[in-house]
CSV table of C-alpha atoms and ligand atoms in Angstrom, one decimal:
chain,number,residue,atom,x,y,z
A,1,MET,CA,40.4,-14.0,32.9
A,2,THR,CA,41.9,-14.8,29.5
A,3,SER,CA,42.0,-11.3,28.1
A,4,PRO,CA,42.4,-8.0,28.0
A,5,SER,CA,38.5,-6.9,28.0
A,6,HIS,CA,37.8,-2.9,27.7
A,7,VAL,CA,34.7,-4.2,26.4
A,8,SER,CA,32.4,-1.5,25.2
A,9,GLU,CA,29.4,-3.6,26.0
A,10,MET,CA,28.0,-6.4,27.2
A,11,GLY,CA,29.2,-9.6,25.5
A,12,GLU,CA,26.9,-12.6,25.8
A,13,GLY,CA,27.1,-15.6,28.2
A,14,TRP,CA,27.4,-14.6,31.7
A,15,GLY,CA,26.6,-17.2,32.7
A,16,PHE,CA,24.1,-16.0,35.1
A,17,LYS,CA,20.8,-14.5,35.5
A,18,SER,CA,21.4,-10.4,35.6
A,19,PRO,CA,20.1,-7.6,34.0
A,20,ARG,CA,21.2,-6.5,31.1
A,21,VAL,CA,22.8,-3.6,30.4
A,22,HIS,CA,25.3,-0.5,28.9
A,23,MET,CA,27.7,0.7,28.8
A,24,ALA,CA,30.1,3.7,27.5
A,25,PRO,CA,32.9,3.0,25.2
A,26,CYS,CA,36.7,2.4,26.2
A,27,ILE,CA,35.5,2.2,30.4
A,28,SER,CA,37.7,-0.4,31.2
A,29,VAL,CA,34.7,-2.3,32.9
A,30,TYR,CA,35.9,-6.3,33.3
A,31,GLU,CA,33.5,-8.4,30.6
A,32,PRO,CA,32.4,-11.8,33.5
A,33,GLN,CA,35.6,-13.9,31.9
A,34,GLU,CA,35.7,-17.5,33.4
A,35,ASP,CA,36.7,-16.9,36.7
A,36,SER,CA,33.8,-14.4,37.5
A,37,THR,CA,32.1,-17.5,36.8
A,38,MET,CA,33.1,-19.7,39.1
A,39,LEU,CA,33.6,-17.2,41.9
A,40,VAL,CA,29.2,-15.9,42.0
A,41,LYS,CA,28.3,-19.6,42.0
A,42,TYR,CA,30.0,-19.8,45.2
A,43,VAL,CA,29.3,-15.8,46.2
A,44,ARG,CA,25.4,-17.1,45.4
A,45,ASP,CA,26.0,-19.8,48.0
A,46,TYR,CA,28.0,-18.2,50.8
A,47,ALA,CA,27.2,-14.5,51.0
A,48,LYS,CA,25.8,-14.0,53.9
A,49,GLY,CA,25.2,-10.8,56.0
A,50,ASN,CA,27.1,-7.8,55.4
A,51,VAL,CA,28.8,-8.6,52.2
A,52,LEU,CA,31.9,-6.1,50.4
A,53,ASP,CA,32.3,-6.8,46.8
A,54,VAL,CA,35.8,-5.5,45.9
A,55,GLY,CA,37.3,-4.7,42.4
A,56,THR,CA,33.5,-4.7,41.8
A,57,GLY,CA,34.1,-4.2,38.2
A,58,SER,CA,30.1,-5.3,35.7
A,59,GLY,CA,29.1,-5.5,39.3
A,60,ILE,CA,28.3,-9.2,39.1
A,61,GLN,CA,29.1,-10.6,41.8
A,62,ALA,CA,27.7,-7.9,43.7
A,63,ILE,CA,24.6,-9.3,41.7
A,64,ALA,CA,25.1,-12.5,42.9
A,65,ALA,CA,25.7,-11.7,46.2
A,66,SER,CA,22.5,-9.4,46.6
A,67,GLN,CA,20.6,-12.6,45.2
A,68,ASN,CA,21.4,-15.3,48.6
A,69,LYS,CA,18.5,-14.5,51.7
A,70,ASN,CA,21.3,-14.4,54.2
A,71,ALA,CA,22.7,-11.3,52.7
A,72,VAL,CA,21.9,-7.9,54.3
A,73,SER,CA,23.6,-5.7,52.4
A,74,VAL,CA,26.5,-5.2,49.5
A,75,LEU,CA,28.8,-3.1,49.5
A,76,ALA,CA,30.6,-2.8,45.8
A,77,THR,CA,33.2,-0.8,45.4
A,78,ASP,CA,36.6,-0.5,42.3
A,79,MET,CA,39.1,1.2,42.7
A,80,GLN,CA,38.1,2.5,38.8
A,81,LYS,CA,35.4,5.5,39.5
A,82,GLY,CA,34.8,4.8,35.5
A,83,VAL,CA,33.5,1.7,36.4
A,84,ILE,CA,32.0,1.9,39.5
A,85,GLU,CA,30.2,5.2,37.1
A,86,TYR,CA,28.4,2.5,34.9
A,87,CYS,CA,28.0,0.2,38.0
A,88,LYS,CA,25.2,2.9,39.7
A,89,LYS,CA,23.7,4.0,36.3
A,90,ASN,CA,23.0,0.4,35.3
A,91,ILE,CA,22.4,-2.0,38.2
A,92,LYS,CA,18.9,-0.5,40.2
A,93,ASN,CA,19.4,-2.6,43.5
A,94,GLU,CA,18.3,-1.8,47.2
A,95,LYS,CA,20.4,-4.3,49.1
A,96,ILE,CA,23.7,-2.8,46.4
A,97,LYS,CA,25.4,0.5,46.7
A,98,PHE,CA,28.5,1.4,44.6
A,99,ALA,CA,31.8,3.4,45.8
A,100,VAL,CA,35.3,4.0,44.8
A,101,SER,CA,38.1,2.8,47.4
A,102,ASP,CA,41.6,1.2,46.3
A,103,LEU,CA,40.8,-2.7,48.1
A,104,PHE,CA,40.4,-0.8,51.2
A,105,GLU,CA,41.6,2.8,51.9
A,106,ILE,CA,38.1,4.0,51.7
A,107,PHE,CA,36.8,2.9,55.1
A,108,LYS,CA,40.8,4.1,56.4
A,109,LYS,CA,40.1,6.3,55.9
A,110,ASN,CA,36.4,7.9,56.5
A,111,LYS,CA,36.2,7.7,59.8
A,112,LYS,CA,31.8,6.9,59.7
A,113,PHE,CA,33.6,3.5,58.5
A,114,LYS,CA,35.8,3.3,62.2
A,115,ASN,CA,35.7,-0.8,63.0
A,116,ILE,CA,33.3,-1.6,60.4
A,117,LYS,CA,33.6,-5.5,59.8
A,118,PHE,CA,32.2,-8.0,57.4
A,119,ASP,CA,30.8,-11.4,57.2
A,120,THR,CA,31.2,-11.7,53.9
A,121,ILE,CA,34.1,-9.9,51.8
A,122,ILE,CA,34.2,-11.3,47.4
A,123,PHE,CA,37.8,-10.2,45.1
A,124,ASN,CA,38.1,-11.5,42.0
A,125,PRO,CA,41.0,-9.6,42.3
A,126,PRO,CA,43.4,-8.7,38.9
A,127,TYR,CA,46.1,-11.3,39.2
A,128,LEU,CA,47.8,-11.6,35.8
A,129,PRO,CA,51.0,-10.7,35.9
A,130,GLN,CA,52.0,-7.0,34.6
A,131,GLU,CA,53.4,-6.7,30.2
A,132,LEU,CA,53.3,-2.9,29.6
A,133,LYS,CA,54.7,-0.1,32.0
A,134,LEU,CA,50.8,1.1,32.2
A,135,LYS,CA,49.0,-1.2,33.8
A,136,ASP,CA,45.7,-2.9,32.8
A,137,LEU,CA,44.3,-2.8,36.8
A,138,THR,CA,40.7,-5.1,35.8
A,139,ILE,CA,43.4,-8.3,34.8
A,140,GLU,CA,47.2,-7.2,36.0
A,141,GLY,CA,48.4,-7.1,39.8
A,142,GLY,CA,52.1,-6.4,39.2
A,143,LYS,CA,55.4,-7.2,38.6
A,144,LYS,CA,54.9,-10.4,39.8
A,145,GLY,CA,50.8,-10.9,38.8
A,146,TYR,CA,50.1,-11.5,42.8
A,147,GLU,CA,50.4,-8.0,44.6
A,148,VAL,CA,47.1,-7.0,45.0
A,149,ILE,CA,46.2,-9.8,46.4
A,150,GLU,CA,48.9,-9.8,48.6
A,151,LYS,CA,48.0,-6.1,50.1
A,152,PHE,CA,44.9,-7.2,50.2
A,153,LEU,CA,45.3,-11.0,51.4
A,154,ASN,CA,47.3,-8.4,53.9
A,155,GLU,CA,45.0,-5.8,55.3
A,156,VAL,CA,41.6,-8.2,54.7
A,157,ASN,CA,41.4,-9.2,58.3
A,158,LYS,CA,41.0,-5.7,59.9
A,159,PHE,CA,37.7,-5.3,58.1
A,160,LEU,CA,36.0,-9.0,58.3
A,161,LYS,CA,34.4,-10.8,61.2
A,162,SER,CA,35.6,-13.4,63.9
A,163,ASP,CA,33.5,-15.5,62.1
A,164,GLY,CA,33.5,-13.9,57.9
A,165,ILE,CA,34.3,-15.6,55.2
A,166,ILE,CA,36.2,-14.8,52.2
A,167,LEU,CA,35.2,-15.8,48.5
A,168,ILE,CA,38.7,-15.3,46.3
A,169,THR,CA,39.8,-15.9,43.5
A,170,PHE,CA,43.2,-16.7,41.4
A,171,SER,CA,45.0,-18.6,38.7
A,172,SER,CA,48.2,-21.3,38.5
A,173,LEU,CA,50.0,-17.7,36.3
A,174,THR,CA,49.8,-16.3,39.6
A,175,LYS,CA,51.7,-18.8,41.9
A,176,LYS,CA,49.6,-20.3,44.1
A,177,GLU,CA,52.9,-21.4,46.5
A,178,LYS,CA,52.4,-17.6,46.4
A,179,ILE,CA,48.9,-17.2,47.4
A,180,GLU,CA,48.2,-19.3,50.1
A,181,GLU,CA,52.0,-18.0,52.4
A,182,PHE,CA,50.0,-15.0,52.1
A,183,ILE,CA,46.9,-16.7,52.9
A,184,LYS,CA,48.7,-18.5,55.6
A,185,ASN,CA,50.9,-15.4,56.7
A,186,ASN,CA,48.2,-13.5,58.3
A,187,LEU,CA,46.6,-15.9,59.6
A,188,LEU,CA,43.9,-17.5,57.7
A,189,ASP,CA,42.9,-21.2,56.8
A,190,PHE,CA,42.0,-22.1,53.0
A,191,GLU,CA,39.8,-24.5,51.8
A,192,GLU,CA,39.8,-25.1,47.7
A,193,LEU,CA,36.0,-24.5,46.7
A,194,GLU,CA,36.9,-25.3,43.0
A,195,LYS,CA,39.6,-25.0,40.5
A,196,THR,CA,39.1,-25.4,36.1
A,197,HIS,CA,42.0,-25.8,34.0
A,198,ILE,CA,40.8,-23.0,31.0
A,199,PHE,CA,43.3,-23.4,28.5
A,200,PHE,CA,46.3,-21.8,29.5
A,201,GLU,CA,45.6,-21.9,32.9
A,202,ASP,CA,44.2,-23.5,36.1
A,203,ILE,CA,41.8,-20.7,37.9
A,204,TYR,CA,40.9,-21.6,42.1
A,205,VAL,CA,38.2,-20.4,43.8
A,206,TYR,CA,39.3,-20.8,47.0
A,207,LEU,CA,36.3,-20.2,50.6
A,208,LEU,CA,39.0,-18.8,53.6
A,209,ARG,CA,37.9,-18.1,57.4
A,210,LYS,CA,40.1,-16.6,59.7
A,211,SER,CA,42.4,-19.4,61.9
A,212,ILE,CA,41.0,-20.4,65.4
A,213,PHE,CA,44.1,-18.7,66.5
A,214,LEU,CA,43.7,-15.4,64.9
A,215,ARG,CA,39.6,-16.1,66.4
A,216,LYS,CA,41.8,-16.5,69.9
A,217,VAL,CA,43.8,-13.5,69.5
A,218,GLU,CA,41.5,-11.0,68.4
A,219,ASN,CA,38.9,-11.6,70.8
A,220,LYS,CA,41.7,-10.4,73.4
A,221,GLY,CA,42.1,-7.1,71.2
A,222,ILE,CA,45.1,-8.2,69.3
A,223,SER,CA,44.8,-7.1,65.8
A,224,ASN,CA,46.8,-6.9,62.2
A,225,VAL,CA,48.6,-10.0,63.4
A,226,ARG,CA,51.1,-11.3,61.3
A,227,TYR,CA,53.4,-14.1,60.7
A,228,LEU,CA,56.9,-13.9,61.3
A,229,THR,CA,58.8,-16.3,61.8
A,230,LYS,CA,59.6,-20.2,63.5
A,231,GLY,CA,61.6,-21.1,65.0
A,232,HIS,CA,62.7,-25.0,65.9
A,233,ARG,CA,60.1,-24.8,69.0
A,234,GLY,CA,58.8,-21.8,68.6
A,235,LEU,CA,55.7,-19.3,65.6
A,236,LEU,CA,55.9,-16.0,65.8
A,237,PHE,CA,54.2,-13.3,65.5
A,238,THR,CA,53.1,-9.4,65.4
A,239,GLY,CA,50.3,-7.1,65.9
A,240,PHE,CA,48.9,-4.3,67.8
A,241,TYR,CA,47.5,-4.2,71.5
A,242,HIS,CA,46.4,-1.6,72.5
A,243,SER,CA,48.2,0.7,69.7
A,244,LYS,CA,51.5,-1.0,70.5
A,245,LYS,CA,53.2,-3.0,68.4
A,246,ILE,CA,53.8,-6.7,70.1
A,247,ALA,CA,55.3,-10.2,69.2
A,248,ILE,CA,52.9,-13.4,70.1
A,249,LYS,CA,55.0,-16.6,70.6
A,250,THR,CA,53.1,-20.0,70.2
A,251,LYS,CA,54.2,-23.3,70.0
A,252,ASN,CA,55.3,-24.1,66.6
A,253,PRO,CA,53.2,-27.7,66.1
A,254,GLN,CA,55.9,-29.5,64.7
A,255,SER,CA,58.5,-29.6,68.2
A,256,LYS,CA,58.3,-31.9,70.1
A,257,ALA,CA,59.4,-30.2,72.8
A,258,ILE,CA,57.4,-29.9,75.6
A,259,GLY,CA,56.5,-27.5,78.1
A,260,ARG,CA,59.4,-24.4,76.6
A,261,ILE,CA,56.3,-21.4,75.9
A,262,ASN,CA,56.0,-22.2,80.4
A,263,ASN,CA,59.3,-22.7,80.6
A,264,GLU,CA,59.9,-19.2,78.2
A,265,THR,CA,58.1,-16.7,80.5
A,266,LYS,CA,58.3,-18.0,83.8
A,267,TRP,CA,62.1,-17.3,82.8
A,268,LEU,CA,61.2,-13.6,81.1
A,269,GLU,CA,58.4,-12.9,84.6
A,270,LYS,CA,61.6,-13.3,86.7
A,271,LEU,CA,64.1,-11.4,84.4
A,272,ASN,CA,62.1,-8.4,83.7
A,273,LYS,CA,62.8,-7.5,87.3
A,274,TYR,CA,66.3,-6.8,86.4
A,275,ASN,CA,65.3,-5.1,83.3
A,276,ILE,CA,65.9,-7.8,81.2
A,277,GLY,CA,64.1,-9.4,78.3
A,278,PRO,CA,61.4,-8.1,76.0
A,279,ARG,CA,58.4,-6.5,78.3
A,280,LEU,CA,56.6,-9.4,79.3
A,281,ILE,CA,52.6,-8.0,78.5
A,282,PHE,CA,50.1,-11.3,78.8
A,283,ILE,CA,50.1,-15.2,78.5
A,284,ASN,CA,47.7,-17.7,77.8
A,285,ASP,CA,46.8,-21.2,77.5
A,286,ASP,CA,48.9,-22.0,74.9
A,287,TYR,CA,51.1,-18.5,73.2
A,288,PHE,CA,52.3,-14.7,75.3
A,289,VAL,CA,52.6,-11.2,74.3
A,290,TYR,CA,55.6,-9.7,75.1
A,291,GLU,CA,57.3,-6.2,73.8
A,292,TYR,CA,58.3,-5.8,69.8
A,293,ILE,CA,61.5,-4.8,69.8
A,294,ALA,CA,62.4,-3.4,66.9
A,295,GLY,CA,66.1,-3.0,65.5
A,296,ASP,CA,68.5,-4.5,64.4
A,297,PHE,CA,70.9,-7.8,65.7
A,298,ILE,CA,73.7,-7.4,67.1
A,299,ILE,CA,76.2,-8.3,63.8
A,300,ASP,CA,74.0,-5.9,62.0
A,301,TYR,CA,74.3,-3.0,64.1
A,302,ILE,CA,78.1,-3.8,64.2
A,303,LYS,CA,78.3,-3.0,60.5
A,304,LYS,CA,76.5,0.1,61.1
A,305,SER,CA,78.3,2.4,63.5
A,306,ASN,CA,81.0,3.7,65.5
A,307,LYS,CA,83.4,2.4,67.5
A,308,ASN,CA,82.3,4.0,70.7
A,309,GLY,CA,78.2,3.1,70.0
A,310,ILE,CA,80.0,-0.7,70.1
A,311,LYS,CA,81.3,-0.6,72.7
A,312,LYS,CA,79.1,1.0,75.1
A,313,ILE,CA,76.7,-1.6,74.1
A,314,ILE,CA,79.0,-4.9,74.3
A,315,LYS,CA,79.7,-3.5,77.9
A,316,ASN,CA,75.7,-3.0,78.2
A,317,ILE,CA,75.2,-6.8,77.2
A,318,PHE,CA,78.1,-7.9,79.7
A,319,ASN,CA,76.9,-6.3,82.3
A,320,GLN,CA,73.5,-8.2,81.8
A,321,LEU,CA,74.8,-11.6,81.5
A,322,PHE,CA,76.8,-11.5,84.5
A,323,ILE,CA,72.9,-10.8,86.3
A,324,LEU,CA,72.1,-14.2,84.0
A,325,ASP,CA,75.7,-15.3,85.8
A,326,LYS,CA,75.0,-14.3,89.4
A,327,LEU,CA,71.3,-15.6,89.2
A,328,LYS,CA,72.2,-19.2,88.6
A,329,ILE,CA,70.4,-19.1,85.4
A,330,ASP,CA,71.7,-19.8,82.1
A,331,LYS,CA,71.3,-18.3,78.7
A,332,GLU,CA,72.2,-20.9,76.7
A,333,GLU,CA,73.7,-20.0,73.1
A,334,MET,CA,75.7,-16.4,73.9
A,335,HIS,CA,78.5,-17.9,72.5
A,336,HIS,CA,76.6,-17.2,69.0
A,337,PRO,CA,74.2,-14.9,70.0
A,338,ILE,CA,73.6,-13.6,66.7
A,339,LYS,CA,69.6,-13.5,66.7
A,340,HIS,CA,69.5,-13.4,70.4
A,341,ILE,CA,70.8,-10.1,70.8
A,342,ILE,CA,68.8,-7.1,69.8
A,343,VAL,CA,69.9,-3.8,69.6
A,344,ASN,CA,67.9,-0.7,69.7
A,345,LYS,CA,67.7,2.9,69.8
A,346,ASN,CA,71.6,1.9,71.6
A,347,LYS,CA,69.5,0.0,73.7
A,348,PRO,CA,70.5,-3.9,73.1
A,349,CYS,CA,67.6,-6.4,74.3
A,350,ILE,CA,68.5,-10.5,74.4
A,351,ILE,CA,65.3,-11.8,73.7
A,352,ASP,CA,64.5,-15.7,73.0
A,353,PHE,CA,64.2,-17.2,76.3
A,354,GLU,CA,63.4,-20.9,76.0
A,355,ARG,CA,66.3,-22.5,76.5
A,356,VAL,CA,67.1,-20.7,79.7
A,357,HIS,CA,67.5,-23.1,82.8
A,358,PHE,CA,69.3,-22.9,86.2
A,359,SER,CA,73.0,-23.9,86.6
A,360,GLN,CA,75.6,-23.6,89.5
A,361,ASN,CA,78.1,-22.8,86.8
A,362,PRO,CA,76.1,-20.2,84.3
A,363,LYS,CA,78.2,-19.3,80.9
A,364,ASN,CA,77.1,-16.6,79.9
A,365,VAL,CA,79.7,-14.3,80.6
A,366,THR,CA,82.9,-16.7,79.2
A,367,GLN,CA,80.2,-17.6,76.6
A,368,PHE,CA,79.8,-13.5,75.0
A,369,CYS,CA,83.5,-14.3,75.6
A,370,GLN,CA,84.3,-16.8,72.7
A,371,PHE,CA,81.6,-13.9,70.7
A,372,LEU,CA,84.3,-11.7,71.0
A,373,ILE,CA,87.0,-13.1,69.8
A,374,SER,CA,85.3,-15.8,67.0
A,375,GLY,CA,87.5,-14.8,63.3
A,376,TYR,CA,84.2,-13.2,62.0
A,377,LEU,CA,83.4,-10.5,65.1
A,378,ASN,CA,87.5,-10.5,65.5
A,379,LYS,CA,88.1,-8.5,62.5
A,380,LEU,CA,85.1,-6.9,62.5
A,381,LEU,CA,85.5,-5.7,65.5
A,382,LYS,CA,89.5,-5.0,64.3
A,383,ASN,CA,87.6,-3.0,60.9
A,384,LYS,CA,86.3,-0.7,63.9
A,385,GLY,CA,89.2,0.6,65.4
A,386,ILE,CA,88.1,-1.9,68.1
A,387,ASN,CA,91.3,-4.8,68.8
A,388,ILE,CA,90.6,-7.0,71.7
A,389,ASN,CA,93.4,-9.0,72.8
A,390,LYS,CA,92.8,-12.8,72.2
A,391,ASN,CA,95.6,-14.6,75.0
A,392,ASN,CA,94.4,-11.7,77.1
A,393,LEU,CA,90.8,-12.6,76.9
A,394,ILE,CA,90.7,-16.0,77.0
A,395,GLN,CA,92.9,-16.4,80.3
A,396,LEU,CA,90.4,-13.3,82.1
A,397,ALA,CA,87.6,-15.5,81.0
A,398,LYS,CA,89.6,-18.7,82.5
A,399,ILE,CA,89.6,-17.2,85.6
A,400,TYR,CA,86.4,-15.6,86.3
A,401,LYS,CA,85.1,-19.7,84.8
A,402,ASN,CA,86.4,-20.2,88.2
A,403,ASN,CA,85.5,-17.8,90.5
A,404,GLN,CA,82.9,-15.2,89.0
A,405,ILE,CA,83.2,-12.6,91.4
A,406,ASN,CA,82.8,-8.9,91.0
A,407,LYS,CA,86.7,-8.1,90.6
A,408,ASN,CA,87.5,-10.9,88.1
A,409,PHE,CA,83.7,-10.0,85.4
A,410,LYS,CA,85.7,-5.7,85.9
A,411,LYS,CA,88.6,-6.9,84.7
A,412,ILE,CA,87.1,-8.8,81.1
A,413,ILE,CA,84.8,-5.3,80.9
A,414,ASP,CA,87.9,-3.7,80.8
A,415,ALA,CA,90.1,-6.1,78.9
A,416,ARG,CA,91.7,-4.2,76.1
B,501,SAM,C1,39.5,-9.7,37.1
B,501,SAM,S1,37.8,-7.8,37.9
B,501,SAM,C2,36.7,-8.6,38.3
B,501,SAM,C3,35.8,-7.6,38.0
B,501,SAM,C4,34.1,-8.7,38.7
B,501,SAM,N1,34.6,-9.0,40.2
B,501,SAM,C5,34.2,-10.0,38.7
B,501,SAM,O1,33.4,-10.9,39.3
B,501,SAM,O2,34.2,-10.7,36.9
B,501,SAM,C6,39.4,-7.1,38.7
B,501,SAM,C7,38.6,-5.6,39.2
B,501,SAM,O3,39.2,-5.1,40.6
B,501,SAM,C8,39.2,-4.2,40.0
B,501,SAM,N2,40.3,-3.1,40.7
B,501,SAM,C9,41.9,-3.1,40.5
B,501,SAM,N3,42.6,-3.1,41.2
B,501,SAM,C10,41.8,-3.0,42.7
B,501,SAM,C11,42.0,-2.0,43.9
B,501,SAM,N4,43.1,-2.3,44.3
B,501,SAM,N5,41.4,-1.9,44.5
B,501,SAM,C12,39.6,-2.3,43.8
B,501,SAM,N6,39.5,-3.1,42.4
B,501,SAM,C13,40.9,-3.2,41.9
B,501,SAM,C14,39.6,-3.2,38.7
B,501,SAM,O4,39.5,-2.3,38.9
B,501,SAM,C15,38.4,-4.9,37.9
B,501,SAM,O5,37.5,-4.0,38.5
């Protein structure tokens, strides 16, 4: 993709056999360039089953796909109406159909495409950073250059069969690391088929497939699976299960910890009975699925809430922690629960039970007291009109620590 190509006539040097066609002046049909001819070789080799060619432009990839005997049908789309009109007029091929669509929009809007999935999806995207106010759709992928590719990769899994393949090009000008990050975030595996240096850029052709993990969770009926975050021991993904947003946790391959997934599901099952923790939905051999908790982490919640709201939340958290203490279960990390409590619709949910264990002297309530009197939080609460008497709370926590009974707990809750 070396220069904008608002061509008025199809140039020489396509490097492949195709009908010689004429274009009307000023239609933004991308004249096949090095990226097109690099990709076309692999399209001819790999295309199979039902093929989708996104951003078809001149139709070069659609034609190449149709030439593979394993390709049954080709749907070629482009967001530019003029491009599709041009293709329809000039390409007569029984296997190929054309349609206007901004990425996958046509499938989302039209009921007849409900559940449509392809064996092969091809995309030679516009990938250069936008230079002027008006975006050149044929070559510019957004301000950074990779926005169209990012959107494509975030949506493509829904339209790709379990054993389907994606053939995609991009350039070093698009930032390879970014593209690989998007690929991984969507649980796709990639293989570099070709890298060629042309003038001032490297052009890549990648082959993408759904990872084994993605196929496994999709087989269970989970869709829209996306990477969310990682901890020392676990990797977290989000997805949709029976139309509800869910979280999927699996072991972080880099972690040496053993049996953490089993540990967490065991405790979550137990604590759900007391309405503690996100609701466990199901457990599989190496991952488990639970209700996704939207909302704010505790500090963010405090920052944006009022005195009465905050007080209610703190009381609710204390009550949950007291139940844990009574069950002789130590959650750990409650002296610094920044990422361990999410407040959703004025209900705090304690999350992350990886390190939970039985203990004769659980420290949940006392650790949370420690958190409340810590410098930063104490100041934050003061700003909200909640003044905690540090020495008094320390005293009450000590008494409670030695005797974890209702009366001593109530004194903590009622402390000013
Ligand atoms: C670099 S050209 C590639 C054309 C052709 N596939 C090839 O390999 O030569 C990118 C094409 O994508 C189309 N396009 C850009 N953004 C799009 C989008 N969001 N959805 C669909 N097509 C898009 C452009 O109109 C253009 O035809």
